PDB file of C-alpha atoms in Angstrom:
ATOM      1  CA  UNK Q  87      -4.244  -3.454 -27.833  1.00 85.00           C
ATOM      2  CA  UNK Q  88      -2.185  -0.306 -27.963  1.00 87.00           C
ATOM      3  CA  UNK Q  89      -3.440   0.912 -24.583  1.00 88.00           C
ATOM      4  CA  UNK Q  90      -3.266  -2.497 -23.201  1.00 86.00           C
ATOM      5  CA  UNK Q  91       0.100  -2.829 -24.437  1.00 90.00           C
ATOM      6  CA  UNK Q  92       1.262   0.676 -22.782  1.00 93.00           C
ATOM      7  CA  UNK Q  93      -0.734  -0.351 -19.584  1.00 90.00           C
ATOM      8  CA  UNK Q  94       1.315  -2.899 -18.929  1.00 90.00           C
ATOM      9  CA  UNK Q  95       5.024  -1.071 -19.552  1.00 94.00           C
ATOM     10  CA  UNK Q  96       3.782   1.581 -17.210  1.00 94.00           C
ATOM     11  CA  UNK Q  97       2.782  -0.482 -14.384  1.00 91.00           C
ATOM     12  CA  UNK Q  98       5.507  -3.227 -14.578  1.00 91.00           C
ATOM     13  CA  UNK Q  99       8.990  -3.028 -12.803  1.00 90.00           C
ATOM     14  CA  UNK Q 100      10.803  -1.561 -15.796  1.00 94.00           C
ATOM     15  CA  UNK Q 101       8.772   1.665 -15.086  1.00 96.00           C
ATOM     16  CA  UNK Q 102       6.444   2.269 -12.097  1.00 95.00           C
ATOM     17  CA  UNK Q 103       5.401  -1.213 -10.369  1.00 91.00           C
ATOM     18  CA  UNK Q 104       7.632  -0.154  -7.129  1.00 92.00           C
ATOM     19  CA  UNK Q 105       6.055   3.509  -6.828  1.00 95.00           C
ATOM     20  CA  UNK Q 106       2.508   2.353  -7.976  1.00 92.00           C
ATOM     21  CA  UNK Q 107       2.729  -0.302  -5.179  1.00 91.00           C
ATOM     22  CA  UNK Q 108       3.997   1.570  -2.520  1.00 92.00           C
ATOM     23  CA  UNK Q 109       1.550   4.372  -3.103  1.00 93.00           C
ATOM     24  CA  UNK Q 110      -1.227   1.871  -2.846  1.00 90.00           C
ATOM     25  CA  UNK Q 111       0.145  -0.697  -0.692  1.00 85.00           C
ATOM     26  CA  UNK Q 112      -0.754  -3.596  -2.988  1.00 80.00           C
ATOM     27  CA  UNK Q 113       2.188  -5.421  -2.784  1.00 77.00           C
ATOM     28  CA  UNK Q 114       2.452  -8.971  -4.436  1.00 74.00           C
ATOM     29  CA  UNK Q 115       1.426 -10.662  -0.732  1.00 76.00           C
ATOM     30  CA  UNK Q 116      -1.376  -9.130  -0.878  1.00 72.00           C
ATOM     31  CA  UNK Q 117      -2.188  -9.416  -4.417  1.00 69.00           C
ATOM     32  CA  UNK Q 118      -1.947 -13.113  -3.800  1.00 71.00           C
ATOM     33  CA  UNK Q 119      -3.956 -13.408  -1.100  1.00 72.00           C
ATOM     34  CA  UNK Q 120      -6.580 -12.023  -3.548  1.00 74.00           C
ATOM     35  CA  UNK Q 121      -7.403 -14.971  -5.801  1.00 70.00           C
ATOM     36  CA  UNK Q 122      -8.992 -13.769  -9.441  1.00 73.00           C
ATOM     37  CA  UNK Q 123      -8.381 -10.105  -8.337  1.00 73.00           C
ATOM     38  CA  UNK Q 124      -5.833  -9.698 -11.039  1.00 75.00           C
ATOM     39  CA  UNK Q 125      -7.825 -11.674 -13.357  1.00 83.00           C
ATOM     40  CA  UNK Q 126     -11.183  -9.178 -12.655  1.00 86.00           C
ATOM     41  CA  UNK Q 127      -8.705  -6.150 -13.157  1.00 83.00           C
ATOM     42  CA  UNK Q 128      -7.361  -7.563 -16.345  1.00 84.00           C
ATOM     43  CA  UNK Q 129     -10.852  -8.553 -17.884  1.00 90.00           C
ATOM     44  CA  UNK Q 130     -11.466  -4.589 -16.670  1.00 92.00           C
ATOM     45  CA  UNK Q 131      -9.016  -2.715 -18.425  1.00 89.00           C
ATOM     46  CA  UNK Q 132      -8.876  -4.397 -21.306  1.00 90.00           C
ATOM     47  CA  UNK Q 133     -12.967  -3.539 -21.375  1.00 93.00           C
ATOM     48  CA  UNK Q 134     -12.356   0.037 -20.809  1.00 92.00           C
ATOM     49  CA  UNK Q 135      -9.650  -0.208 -22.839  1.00 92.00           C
ATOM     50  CA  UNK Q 136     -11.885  -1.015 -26.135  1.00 93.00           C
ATOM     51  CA  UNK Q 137     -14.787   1.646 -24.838  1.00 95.00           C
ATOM     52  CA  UNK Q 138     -11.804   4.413 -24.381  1.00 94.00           C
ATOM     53  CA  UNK Q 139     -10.546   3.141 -28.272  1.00 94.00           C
ATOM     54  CA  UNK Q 140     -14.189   3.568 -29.951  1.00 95.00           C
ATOM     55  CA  UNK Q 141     -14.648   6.741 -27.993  1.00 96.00           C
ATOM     56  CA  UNK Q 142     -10.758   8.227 -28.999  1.00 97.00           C
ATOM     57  CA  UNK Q 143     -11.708   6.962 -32.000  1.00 96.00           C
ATOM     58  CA  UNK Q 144     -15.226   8.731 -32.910  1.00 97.00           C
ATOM     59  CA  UNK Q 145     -13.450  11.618 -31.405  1.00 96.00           C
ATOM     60  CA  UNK Q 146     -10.465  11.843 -34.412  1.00 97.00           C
ATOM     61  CA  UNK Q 147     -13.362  11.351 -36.862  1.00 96.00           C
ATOM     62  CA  UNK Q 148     -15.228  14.394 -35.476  1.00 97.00           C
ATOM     63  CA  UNK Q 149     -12.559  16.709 -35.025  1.00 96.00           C
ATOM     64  CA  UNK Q 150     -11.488  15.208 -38.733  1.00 96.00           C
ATOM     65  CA  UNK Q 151      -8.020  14.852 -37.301  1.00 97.00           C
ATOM     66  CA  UNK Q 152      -6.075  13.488 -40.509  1.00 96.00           C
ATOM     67  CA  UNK Q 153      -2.285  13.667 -39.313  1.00 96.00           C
ATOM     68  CA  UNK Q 154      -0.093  12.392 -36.650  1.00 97.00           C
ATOM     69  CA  UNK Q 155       0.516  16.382 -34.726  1.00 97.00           C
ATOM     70  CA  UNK Q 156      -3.439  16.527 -35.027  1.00 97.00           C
ATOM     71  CA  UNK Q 157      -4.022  12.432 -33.549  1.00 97.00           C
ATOM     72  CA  UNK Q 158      -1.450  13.478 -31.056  1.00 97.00           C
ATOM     73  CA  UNK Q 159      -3.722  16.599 -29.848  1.00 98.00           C
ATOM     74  CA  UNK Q 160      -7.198  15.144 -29.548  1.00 98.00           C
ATOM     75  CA  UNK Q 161      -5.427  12.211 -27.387  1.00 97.00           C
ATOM     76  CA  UNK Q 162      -3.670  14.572 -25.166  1.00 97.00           C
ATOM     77  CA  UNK Q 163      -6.528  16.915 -24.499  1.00 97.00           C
ATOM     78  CA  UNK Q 164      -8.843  13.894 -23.753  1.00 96.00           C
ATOM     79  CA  UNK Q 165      -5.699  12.240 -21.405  1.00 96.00           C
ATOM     80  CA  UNK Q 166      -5.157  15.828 -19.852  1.00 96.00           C
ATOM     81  CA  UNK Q 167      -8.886  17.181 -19.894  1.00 95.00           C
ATOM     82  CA  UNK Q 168     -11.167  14.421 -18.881  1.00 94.00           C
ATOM     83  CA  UNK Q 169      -8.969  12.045 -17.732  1.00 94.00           C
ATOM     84  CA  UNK Q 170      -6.406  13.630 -15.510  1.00 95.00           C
ATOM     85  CA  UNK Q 171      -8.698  16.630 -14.268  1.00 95.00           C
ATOM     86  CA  UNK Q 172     -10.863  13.725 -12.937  1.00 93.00           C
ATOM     87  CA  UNK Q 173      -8.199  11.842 -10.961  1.00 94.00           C
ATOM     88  CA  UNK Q 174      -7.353  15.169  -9.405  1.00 95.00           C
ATOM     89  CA  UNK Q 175     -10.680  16.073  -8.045  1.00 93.00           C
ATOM     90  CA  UNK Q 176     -10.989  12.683  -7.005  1.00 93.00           C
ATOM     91  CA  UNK Q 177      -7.216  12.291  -5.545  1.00 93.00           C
ATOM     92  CA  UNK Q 178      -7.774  14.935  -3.623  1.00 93.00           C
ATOM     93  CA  UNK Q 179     -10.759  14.071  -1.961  1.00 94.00           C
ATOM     94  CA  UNK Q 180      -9.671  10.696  -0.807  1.00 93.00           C
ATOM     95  CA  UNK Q 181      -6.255  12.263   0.334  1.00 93.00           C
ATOM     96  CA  UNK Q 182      -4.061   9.956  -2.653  1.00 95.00           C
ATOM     97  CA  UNK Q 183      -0.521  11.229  -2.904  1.00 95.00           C
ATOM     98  CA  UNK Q 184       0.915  13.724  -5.622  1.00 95.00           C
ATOM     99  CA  UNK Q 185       3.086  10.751  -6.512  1.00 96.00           C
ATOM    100  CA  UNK Q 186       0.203   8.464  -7.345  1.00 96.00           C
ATOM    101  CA  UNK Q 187      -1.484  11.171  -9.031  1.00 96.00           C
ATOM    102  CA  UNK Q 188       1.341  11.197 -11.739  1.00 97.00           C
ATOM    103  CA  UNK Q 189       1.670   7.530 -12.251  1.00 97.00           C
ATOM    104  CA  UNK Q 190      -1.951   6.795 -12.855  1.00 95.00           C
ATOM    105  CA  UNK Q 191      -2.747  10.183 -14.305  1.00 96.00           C
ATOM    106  CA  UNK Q 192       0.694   9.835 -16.584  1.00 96.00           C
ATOM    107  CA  UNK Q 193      -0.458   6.622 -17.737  1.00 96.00           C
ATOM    108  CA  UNK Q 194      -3.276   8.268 -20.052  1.00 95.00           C
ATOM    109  CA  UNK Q 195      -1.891  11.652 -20.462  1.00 96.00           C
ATOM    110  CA  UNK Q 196       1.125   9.364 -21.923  1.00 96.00           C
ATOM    111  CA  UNK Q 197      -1.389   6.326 -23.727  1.00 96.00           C
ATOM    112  CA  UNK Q 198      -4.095   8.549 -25.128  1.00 97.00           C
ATOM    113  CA  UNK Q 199      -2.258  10.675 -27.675  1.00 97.00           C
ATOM    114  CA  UNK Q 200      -0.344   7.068 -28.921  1.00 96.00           C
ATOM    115  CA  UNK Q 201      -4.022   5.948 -29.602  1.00 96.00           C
ATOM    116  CA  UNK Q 202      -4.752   9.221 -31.136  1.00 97.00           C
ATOM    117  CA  UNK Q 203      -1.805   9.294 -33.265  1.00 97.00           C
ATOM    118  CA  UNK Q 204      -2.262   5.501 -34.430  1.00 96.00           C
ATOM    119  CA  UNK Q 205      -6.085   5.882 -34.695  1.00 96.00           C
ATOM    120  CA  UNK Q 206      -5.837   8.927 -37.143  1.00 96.00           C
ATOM    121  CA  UNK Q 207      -3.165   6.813 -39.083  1.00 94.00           C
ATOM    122  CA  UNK Q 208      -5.732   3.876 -39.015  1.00 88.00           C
ATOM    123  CA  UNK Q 209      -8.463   6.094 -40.967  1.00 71.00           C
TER     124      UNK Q 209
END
């Protein structure tokens, strides 16, 4: 829910809904000309979501992460390590913007260490 939860702060107008859409050119037009689109995306990340939990997860037990500073650092190596290094490979074959790079790359190198942190208080 956590990840959810900061999914949908990042990517709303508060934060980065106007960069994110410009970057990508969904705008809402399009978006509604798209019927169950955003329903497919939702049912998506809240899917990955719960597999990136359980994985975060089995990862705080291994590393036997048992406070907060230590939750905080197996989220932000996964959200800079795996996650980010893979958008930039991938960003920069398909020619994506720096800008776009930082808001979806941001999102987990922001998200994963708040699921790390709660996760190791969880245990």
């Amino acid at each position: 829910v956590a990840n959810v939860v900061v999914g949908f702060l990042w990517y709303s107008l508060l934060l980065f809904a106007r960069a994110w859409s410009r970057e990508t050119g969904l705008t809402e037009e399009v978006i509604r000309q798209r019927p169950g689109q955003s329903t497919r995306g939702y049912m998506t990340a809240a899917a990955s979501s719960l597999i990136v939990a359980l994985a975060l997860a089995a990862l705080v037990q291994l590393t036997g992460a048992k406070t907060v500073v230590e939750g905080l650092w197996v989220g932000l190596l996964v959200g800079t390590s795996f996650v980010a290094t893979s958008h930039a490979a991938s960003y920069s074959f398909e020619g994506k913007t720096l800008v776009h790079f930082l808001i979806n790359a941001g999102y987990s190198v922001v998200a994963l260490p708040l699921l790390g942190v709660l996760l190791t208080l969880w245990r």
